Amino acid sequence: MTSSSEQTERATRWLSAEQQRHWRAFRNGVALLMEALGRELEDESGFSLHEYEVLVRLSEAPDRRMRMSELASGIGHSRSRLTHTIARMEAAGLVQRRACASDLRGVECALTDTGFQRLVEAAPGHVESVRAHLVDVLSDEQLAALGEAMAVVEHRLRETPER
């Protein structure tokens, strides 16, 4: 009879040394990149990365408005986390929530003129940070490979139901 630890040992596909090295480089690089981008954005504009992404998504949407559920899904936030973020942003006059015109049960979020102006002011500094810490550090080929790889990961995670 085999123990459960022996069964787990056999069933686990452990990472090779090279895979482990790549995984840790990715994990550490993403953590450090997001920390640097977040710190610089906060220092320069007062926005968190999450708030900035909400403003960007709304600025790109028709009439600068989106359903809350669509916004949450698009940026990979839980609805409750997005609701807290939007409440802070609404209190600051950056966005407004209202009932959807097409479906009164739904709620949409709209970018205010103040929110759009603050985004316009914050964008140049954030783009410079993204360039300094990622885009200009990699070759065009490396950046393309990274983007393509992460698009595959994103697609896989979005199509796979939660466990």
mmCIF file with all atom_site columns, C-alpha atoms in Angstrom:
data_model
loop_
_atom_site.group_PDB
_atom_site.id
_atom_site.type_symbol
_atom_site.label_atom_id
_atom_site.label_alt_id
_atom_site.label_comp_id
_atom_site.label_asym_id
_atom_site.label_entity_id
_atom_site.label_seq_id
_atom_site.pdbx_PDB_ins_code
_atom_site.Cartn_x
_atom_site.Cartn_y
_atom_site.Cartn_z
_atom_site.occupancy
_atom_site.B_iso_or_equiv
_atom_site.pdbx_formal_charge
_atom_site.auth_seq_id
_atom_site.auth_comp_id
_atom_site.auth_asym_id
_atom_site.auth_atom_id
_atom_site.pdbx_PDB_model_num
ATOM 1   C CA . MET A 1 1   ? 0.000   0.000  0.000   1.00 0.00 ? 1   MET A CA 1
ATOM 2   C CA . THR A 1 2   ? 1.328   3.458  -0.880  1.00 0.00 ? 2   THR A CA 1
ATOM 3   C CA . SER A 1 3   ? 1.092   6.445  1.409   1.00 0.00 ? 3   SER A CA 1
ATOM 4   C CA . SER A 1 4   ? -0.538  9.721  0.289   1.00 0.00 ? 4   SER A CA 1
ATOM 5   C CA . SER A 1 5   ? 2.881   11.423 0.307   1.00 0.00 ? 5   SER A CA 1
ATOM 6   C CA . GLU A 1 6   ? 4.197   8.757  -2.085  1.00 0.00 ? 6   GLU A CA 1
ATOM 7   C CA . GLN A 1 7   ? 1.165   9.279  -4.352  1.00 0.00 ? 7   GLN A CA 1
ATOM 8   C CA . THR A 1 8   ? 1.688   13.068 -4.277  1.00 0.00 ? 8   THR A CA 1
ATOM 9   C CA . GLU A 1 9   ? 5.387   12.601 -5.039  1.00 0.00 ? 9   GLU A CA 1
ATOM 10  C CA . ARG A 1 10  ? 4.581   10.514 -8.107  1.00 0.00 ? 10  ARG A CA 1
ATOM 11  C CA . ALA A 1 11  ? 1.779   12.799 -9.334  1.00 0.00 ? 11  ALA A CA 1
ATOM 12  C CA . THR A 1 12  ? 3.712   16.056 -8.998  1.00 0.00 ? 12  THR A CA 1
ATOM 13  C CA . ARG A 1 13  ? 5.550   17.221 -12.094 1.00 0.00 ? 13  ARG A CA 1
ATOM 14  C CA . TRP A 1 14  ? 8.385   19.095 -10.408 1.00 0.00 ? 14  TRP A CA 1
ATOM 15  C CA . LEU A 1 15  ? 10.110  21.950 -12.206 1.00 0.00 ? 15  LEU A CA 1
ATOM 16  C CA . SER A 1 16  ? 13.512  21.304 -13.673 1.00 0.00 ? 16  SER A CA 1
ATOM 17  C CA . ALA A 1 17  ? 16.373  23.470 -12.419 1.00 0.00 ? 17  ALA A CA 1
ATOM 18  C CA . GLU A 1 18  ? 16.091  25.641 -15.537 1.00 0.00 ? 18  GLU A CA 1
ATOM 19  C CA . GLN A 1 19  ? 12.296  25.952 -15.210 1.00 0.00 ? 19  GLN A CA 1
ATOM 20  C CA . GLN A 1 20  ? 12.700  26.832 -11.531 1.00 0.00 ? 20  GLN A CA 1
ATOM 21  C CA . ARG A 1 21  ? 15.250  29.512 -12.438 1.00 0.00 ? 21  ARG A CA 1
ATOM 22  C CA . HIS A 1 22  ? 12.917  31.025 -15.065 1.00 0.00 ? 22  HIS A CA 1
ATOM 23  C CA . TRP A 1 23  ? 9.901   30.849 -12.756 1.00 0.00 ? 23  TRP A CA 1
ATOM 24  C CA . ARG A 1 24  ? 11.724  32.623 -9.933  1.00 0.00 ? 24  ARG A CA 1
ATOM 25  C CA . ALA A 1 25  ? 13.162  35.255 -12.294 1.00 0.00 ? 25  ALA A CA 1
ATOM 26  C CA . PHE A 1 26  ? 9.648   35.920 -13.592 1.00 0.00 ? 26  PHE A CA 1
ATOM 27  C CA . ARG A 1 27  ? 8.086   35.995 -10.140 1.00 0.00 ? 27  ARG A CA 1
ATOM 28  C CA . ASN A 1 28  ? 10.765  38.250 -8.649  1.00 0.00 ? 28  ASN A CA 1
ATOM 29  C CA . GLY A 1 29  ? 10.902  40.499 -11.704 1.00 0.00 ? 29  GLY A CA 1
ATOM 30  C CA . VAL A 1 30  ? 7.134   41.020 -11.761 1.00 0.00 ? 30  VAL A CA 1
ATOM 31  C CA . ALA A 1 31  ? 7.021   41.708 -8.012  1.00 0.00 ? 31  ALA A CA 1
ATOM 32  C CA . LEU A 1 32  ? 9.853   44.250 -8.182  1.00 0.00 ? 32  LEU A CA 1
ATOM 33  C CA . LEU A 1 33  ? 8.483   45.846 -11.366 1.00 0.00 ? 33  LEU A CA 1
ATOM 34  C CA . MET A 1 34  ? 4.988   46.287 -9.964  1.00 0.00 ? 34  MET A CA 1
ATOM 35  C CA . GLU A 1 35  ? 6.366   47.629 -6.677  1.00 0.00 ? 35  GLU A CA 1
ATOM 36  C CA . ALA A 1 36  ? 8.530   50.200 -8.491  1.00 0.00 ? 36  ALA A CA 1
ATOM 37  C CA . LEU A 1 37  ? 5.748   51.256 -10.867 1.00 0.00 ? 37  LEU A CA 1
ATOM 38  C CA . GLY A 1 38  ? 3.260   51.508 -8.015  1.00 0.00 ? 38  GLY A CA 1
ATOM 39  C CA . ARG A 1 39  ? 5.590   53.523 -5.799  1.00 0.00 ? 39  ARG A CA 1
ATOM 40  C CA . GLU A 1 40  ? 6.517   55.950 -8.565  1.00 0.00 ? 40  GLU A CA 1
ATOM 41  C CA . LEU A 1 41  ? 2.905   56.390 -9.678  1.00 0.00 ? 41  LEU A CA 1
ATOM 42  C CA . GLU A 1 42  ? 1.764   56.985 -6.097  1.00 0.00 ? 42  GLU A CA 1
ATOM 43  C CA . ASP A 1 43  ? 4.581   59.481 -5.468  1.00 0.00 ? 43  ASP A CA 1
ATOM 44  C CA . GLU A 1 44  ? 3.922   61.432 -8.673  1.00 0.00 ? 44  GLU A CA 1
ATOM 45  C CA . SER A 1 45  ? 0.137   61.334 -8.936  1.00 0.00 ? 45  SER A CA 1
ATOM 46  C CA . GLY A 1 46  ? -1.315  59.931 -5.729  1.00 0.00 ? 46  GLY A CA 1
ATOM 47  C CA . PHE A 1 47  ? -2.886  57.041 -7.670  1.00 0.00 ? 47  PHE A CA 1
ATOM 48  C CA . SER A 1 48  ? -2.422  53.368 -6.937  1.00 0.00 ? 48  SER A CA 1
ATOM 49  C CA . LEU A 1 49  ? -1.811  51.123 -9.940  1.00 0.00 ? 49  LEU A CA 1
ATOM 50  C CA . HIS A 1 50  ? -5.360  49.788 -9.540  1.00 0.00 ? 50  HIS A CA 1
ATOM 51  C CA . GLU A 1 51  ? -6.885  53.275 -9.549  1.00 0.00 ? 51  GLU A CA 1
ATOM 52  C CA . TYR A 1 52  ? -4.797  54.266 -12.561 1.00 0.00 ? 52  TYR A CA 1
ATOM 53  C CA . GLU A 1 53  ? -5.897  51.170 -14.479 1.00 0.00 ? 53  GLU A CA 1
ATOM 54  C CA . VAL A 1 54  ? -9.553  51.950 -13.712 1.00 0.00 ? 54  VAL A CA 1
ATOM 55  C CA . LEU A 1 55  ? -9.087  55.471 -15.089 1.00 0.00 ? 55  LEU A CA 1
ATOM 56  C CA . VAL A 1 56  ? -7.355  54.140 -18.220 1.00 0.00 ? 56  VAL A CA 1
ATOM 57  C CA . ARG A 1 57  ? -10.066 51.558 -18.907 1.00 0.00 ? 57  ARG A CA 1
ATOM 58  C CA . LEU A 1 58  ? -12.813 54.131 -18.442 1.00 0.00 ? 58  LEU A CA 1
ATOM 59  C CA . SER A 1 59  ? -11.021 56.669 -20.636 1.00 0.00 ? 59  SER A CA 1
ATOM 60  C CA . GLU A 1 60  ? -10.887 54.103 -23.460 1.00 0.00 ? 60  GLU A CA 1
ATOM 61  C CA . ALA A 1 61  ? -14.537 53.017 -23.133 1.00 0.00 ? 61  ALA A CA 1
ATOM 62  C CA . PRO A 1 62  ? -17.380 54.487 -25.201 1.00 0.00 ? 62  PRO A CA 1
ATOM 63  C CA . ASP A 1 63  ? -18.702 57.601 -23.453 1.00 0.00 ? 63  ASP A CA 1
ATOM 64  C CA . ARG A 1 64  ? -16.024 56.939 -20.787 1.00 0.00 ? 64  ARG A CA 1
ATOM 65  C CA . ARG A 1 65  ? -18.292 54.523 -18.937 1.00 0.00 ? 65  ARG A CA 1
ATOM 66  C CA . MET A 1 66  ? -18.446 50.777 -18.287 1.00 0.00 ? 66  MET A CA 1
ATOM 67  C CA . ARG A 1 67  ? -20.543 48.312 -16.360 1.00 0.00 ? 67  ARG A CA 1
ATOM 68  C CA . MET A 1 68  ? -18.899 47.538 -13.031 1.00 0.00 ? 68  MET A CA 1
ATOM 69  C CA . SER A 1 69  ? -18.905 43.798 -13.801 1.00 0.00 ? 69  SER A CA 1
ATOM 70  C CA . GLU A 1 70  ? -17.156 44.381 -17.147 1.00 0.00 ? 70  GLU A CA 1
ATOM 71  C CA . LEU A 1 71  ? -14.627 46.705 -15.507 1.00 0.00 ? 71  LEU A CA 1
ATOM 72  C CA . ALA A 1 72  ? -13.862 44.157 -12.767 1.00 0.00 ? 72  ALA A CA 1
ATOM 73  C CA . SER A 1 73  ? -13.416 41.357 -15.280 1.00 0.00 ? 73  SER A CA 1
ATOM 74  C CA . GLY A 1 74  ? -11.249 43.463 -17.574 1.00 0.00 ? 74  GLY A CA 1
ATOM 75  C CA . ILE A 1 75  ? -8.742  44.405 -14.908 1.00 0.00 ? 75  ILE A CA 1
ATOM 76  C CA . GLY A 1 76  ? -8.827  41.100 -13.069 1.00 0.00 ? 76  GLY A CA 1
ATOM 77  C CA . HIS A 1 77  ? -10.288 42.389 -9.784  1.00 0.00 ? 77  HIS A CA 1
ATOM 78  C CA . SER A 1 78  ? -12.957 40.809 -7.677  1.00 0.00 ? 78  SER A CA 1
ATOM 79  C CA . ARG A 1 79  ? -16.182 42.787 -7.680  1.00 0.00 ? 79  ARG A CA 1
ATOM 80  C CA . SER A 1 80  ? -15.838 43.552 -3.976  1.00 0.00 ? 80  SER A CA 1
ATOM 81  C CA . ARG A 1 81  ? -12.287 44.847 -4.393  1.00 0.00 ? 81  ARG A CA 1
ATOM 82  C CA . LEU A 1 82  ? -13.351 47.012 -7.329  1.00 0.00 ? 82  LEU A CA 1
ATOM 83  C CA . THR A 1 83  ? -16.322 48.326 -5.340  1.00 0.00 ? 83  THR A CA 1
ATOM 84  C CA . HIS A 1 84  ? -13.980 49.545 -2.578  1.00 0.00 ? 84  HIS A CA 1
ATOM 85  C CA . THR A 1 85  ? -11.606 51.119 -5.109  1.00 0.00 ? 85  THR A CA 1
ATOM 86  C CA . ILE A 1 86  ? -14.463 52.854 -6.915  1.00 0.00 ? 86  ILE A CA 1
ATOM 87  C CA . ALA A 1 87  ? -15.901 54.142 -3.617  1.00 0.00 ? 87  ALA A CA 1
ATOM 88  C CA . ARG A 1 88  ? -12.578 55.869 -2.847  1.00 0.00 ? 88  ARG A CA 1
ATOM 89  C CA . MET A 1 89  ? -12.364 57.244 -6.362  1.00 0.00 ? 89  MET A CA 1
ATOM 90  C CA . GLU A 1 90  ? -15.958 58.437 -6.270  1.00 0.00 ? 90  GLU A CA 1
ATOM 91  C CA . ALA A 1 91  ? -15.324 60.269 -2.997  1.00 0.00 ? 91  ALA A CA 1
ATOM 92  C CA . ALA A 1 92  ? -12.392 62.024 -4.714  1.00 0.00 ? 92  ALA A CA 1
ATOM 93  C CA . GLY A 1 93  ? -14.626 63.081 -7.620  1.00 0.00 ? 93  GLY A CA 1
ATOM 94  C CA . LEU A 1 94  ? -12.792 60.936 -10.193 1.00 0.00 ? 94  LEU A CA 1
ATOM 95  C CA . VAL A 1 95  ? -15.692 58.646 -11.139 1.00 0.00 ? 95  VAL A CA 1
ATOM 96  C CA . GLN A 1 96  ? -19.440 58.346 -10.662 1.00 0.00 ? 96  GLN A CA 1
ATOM 97  C CA . ARG A 1 97  ? -21.605 55.273 -10.266 1.00 0.00 ? 97  ARG A CA 1
ATOM 98  C CA . ARG A 1 98  ? -25.100 55.135 -11.686 1.00 0.00 ? 98  ARG A CA 1
ATOM 99  C CA . ALA A 1 99  ? -27.714 52.655 -12.801 1.00 0.00 ? 99  ALA A CA 1
ATOM 100 C CA . CYS A 1 100 ? -27.218 51.344 -16.323 1.00 0.00 ? 100 CYS A CA 1
ATOM 101 C CA . ALA A 1 101 ? -29.567 53.017 -18.782 1.00 0.00 ? 101 ALA A CA 1
ATOM 102 C CA . SER A 1 102 ? -30.056 49.764 -20.709 1.00 0.00 ? 102 SER A CA 1
ATOM 103 C CA . ASP A 1 103 ? -30.472 47.545 -17.637 1.00 0.00 ? 103 ASP A CA 1
ATOM 104 C CA . LEU A 1 104 ? -31.579 49.236 -14.440 1.00 0.00 ? 104 LEU A CA 1
ATOM 105 C CA . ARG A 1 105 ? -30.345 46.262 -12.397 1.00 0.00 ? 105 ARG A CA 1
ATOM 106 C CA . GLY A 1 106 ? -26.751 46.861 -13.466 1.00 0.00 ? 106 GLY A CA 1
ATOM 107 C CA . VAL A 1 107 ? -24.390 49.565 -12.253 1.00 0.00 ? 107 VAL A CA 1
ATOM 108 C CA . GLU A 1 108 ? -21.989 51.441 -14.453 1.00 0.00 ? 108 GLU A CA 1
ATOM 109 C CA . CYS A 1 109 ? -19.005 53.568 -13.613 1.00 0.00 ? 109 CYS A CA 1
ATOM 110 C CA . ALA A 1 110 ? -18.344 56.807 -15.487 1.00 0.00 ? 110 ALA A CA 1
ATOM 111 C CA . LEU A 1 111 ? -15.148 58.819 -15.632 1.00 0.00 ? 111 LEU A CA 1
ATOM 112 C CA . THR A 1 112 ? -15.679 62.435 -14.572 1.00 0.00 ? 112 THR A CA 1
ATOM 113 C CA . ASP A 1 113 ? -13.977 65.376 -16.243 1.00 0.00 ? 113 ASP A CA 1
ATOM 114 C CA . THR A 1 114 ? -11.858 65.713 -13.100 1.00 0.00 ? 114 THR A CA 1
ATOM 115 C CA . GLY A 1 115 ? -10.857 62.048 -13.309 1.00 0.00 ? 115 GLY A CA 1
ATOM 116 C CA . PHE A 1 116 ? -9.950  62.394 -16.974 1.00 0.00 ? 116 PHE A CA 1
ATOM 117 C CA . GLN A 1 117 ? -7.843  65.492 -16.305 1.00 0.00 ? 117 GLN A CA 1
ATOM 118 C CA . ARG A 1 118 ? -5.993  63.748 -13.467 1.00 0.00 ? 118 ARG A CA 1
ATOM 119 C CA . LEU A 1 119 ? -5.322  60.783 -15.767 1.00 0.00 ? 119 LEU A CA 1
ATOM 120 C CA . VAL A 1 120 ? -3.958  63.086 -18.473 1.00 0.00 ? 120 VAL A CA 1
ATOM 121 C CA . GLU A 1 121 ? -1.629  64.628 -15.875 1.00 0.00 ? 121 GLU A CA 1
ATOM 122 C CA . ALA A 1 122 ? -0.474  61.256 -14.490 1.00 0.00 ? 122 ALA A CA 1
ATOM 123 C CA . ALA A 1 123 ? 0.008   59.400 -17.783 1.00 0.00 ? 123 ALA A CA 1
ATOM 124 C CA . PRO A 1 124 ? 3.337   60.896 -18.966 1.00 0.00 ? 124 PRO A CA 1
ATOM 125 C CA . GLY A 1 125 ? 5.148   60.064 -15.720 1.00 0.00 ? 125 GLY A CA 1
ATOM 126 C CA . HIS A 1 126 ? 3.706   56.554 -15.616 1.00 0.00 ? 126 HIS A CA 1
ATOM 127 C CA . VAL A 1 127 ? 4.669   55.878 -19.244 1.00 0.00 ? 127 VAL A CA 1
ATOM 128 C CA . GLU A 1 128 ? 8.209   57.029 -18.480 1.00 0.00 ? 128 GLU A CA 1
ATOM 129 C CA . SER A 1 129 ? 8.343   54.593 -15.542 1.00 0.00 ? 129 SER A CA 1
ATOM 130 C CA . VAL A 1 130 ? 7.082   51.725 -17.709 1.00 0.00 ? 130 VAL A CA 1
ATOM 131 C CA . ARG A 1 131 ? 9.729   52.585 -20.297 1.00 0.00 ? 131 ARG A CA 1
ATOM 132 C CA . ALA A 1 132 ? 12.531  52.940 -17.743 1.00 0.00 ? 132 ALA A CA 1
ATOM 133 C CA . HIS A 1 133 ? 11.778  49.694 -15.911 1.00 0.00 ? 133 HIS A CA 1
ATOM 134 C CA . LEU A 1 134 ? 10.556  47.422 -18.725 1.00 0.00 ? 134 LEU A CA 1
ATOM 135 C CA . VAL A 1 135 ? 10.249  48.599 -22.322 1.00 0.00 ? 135 VAL A CA 1
ATOM 136 C CA . ASP A 1 136 ? 13.684  50.175 -22.682 1.00 0.00 ? 136 ASP A CA 1
ATOM 137 C CA . VAL A 1 137 ? 15.386  47.422 -20.646 1.00 0.00 ? 137 VAL A CA 1
ATOM 138 C CA . LEU A 1 138 ? 14.337  44.665 -23.054 1.00 0.00 ? 138 LEU A CA 1
ATOM 139 C CA . SER A 1 139 ? 15.097  44.284 -26.738 1.00 0.00 ? 139 SER A CA 1
ATOM 140 C CA . ASP A 1 140 ? 12.124  44.574 -29.095 1.00 0.00 ? 140 ASP A CA 1
ATOM 141 C CA . GLU A 1 141 ? 12.248  40.795 -29.514 1.00 0.00 ? 141 GLU A CA 1
ATOM 142 C CA . GLN A 1 142 ? 12.272  40.154 -25.760 1.00 0.00 ? 142 GLN A CA 1
ATOM 143 C CA . LEU A 1 143 ? 9.368   42.543 -25.202 1.00 0.00 ? 143 LEU A CA 1
ATOM 144 C CA . ALA A 1 144 ? 7.374   40.911 -27.991 1.00 0.00 ? 144 ALA A CA 1
ATOM 145 C CA . ALA A 1 145 ? 8.082   37.424 -26.604 1.00 0.00 ? 145 ALA A CA 1
ATOM 146 C CA . LEU A 1 146 ? 7.057   38.535 -23.112 1.00 0.00 ? 146 LEU A CA 1
ATOM 147 C CA . GLY A 1 147 ? 3.832   40.093 -24.398 1.00 0.00 ? 147 GLY A CA 1
ATOM 148 C CA . GLU A 1 148 ? 2.971   37.051 -26.487 1.00 0.00 ? 148 GLU A CA 1
ATOM 149 C CA . ALA A 1 149 ? 3.692   34.653 -23.635 1.00 0.00 ? 149 ALA A CA 1
ATOM 150 C CA . MET A 1 150 ? 1.609   36.605 -21.144 1.00 0.00 ? 150 MET A CA 1
ATOM 151 C CA . ALA A 1 151 ? -1.268  36.857 -23.637 1.00 0.00 ? 151 ALA A CA 1
ATOM 152 C CA . VAL A 1 152 ? -1.303  33.037 -23.750 1.00 0.00 ? 152 VAL A CA 1
ATOM 153 C CA . VAL A 1 153 ? -1.309  32.867 -19.931 1.00 0.00 ? 153 VAL A CA 1
ATOM 154 C CA . GLU A 1 154 ? -4.082  35.469 -19.693 1.00 0.00 ? 154 GLU A CA 1
ATOM 155 C CA . HIS A 1 155 ? -6.202  33.638 -22.264 1.00 0.00 ? 155 HIS A CA 1
ATOM 156 C CA . ARG A 1 156 ? -5.746  30.321 -20.461 1.00 0.00 ? 156 ARG A CA 1
ATOM 157 C CA . LEU A 1 157 ? -6.668  31.786 -17.079 1.00 0.00 ? 157 LEU A CA 1
ATOM 158 C CA . ARG A 1 158 ? -9.709  33.630 -18.417 1.00 0.00 ? 158 ARG A CA 1
ATOM 159 C CA . GLU A 1 159 ? -11.089 30.515 -20.150 1.00 0.00 ? 159 GLU A CA 1
ATOM 160 C CA . THR A 1 160 ? -10.421 28.141 -17.246 1.00 0.00 ? 160 THR A CA 1
ATOM 161 C CA . PRO A 1 161 ? -13.146 28.103 -14.606 1.00 0.00 ? 161 PRO A CA 1
ATOM 162 C CA . GLU A 1 162 ? -12.071 28.797 -11.021 1.00 0.00 ? 162 GLU A CA 1
ATOM 163 C CA . ARG A 1 163 ? -11.061 25.651 -9.161  1.00 0.00 ? 163 ARG A CA 1
#
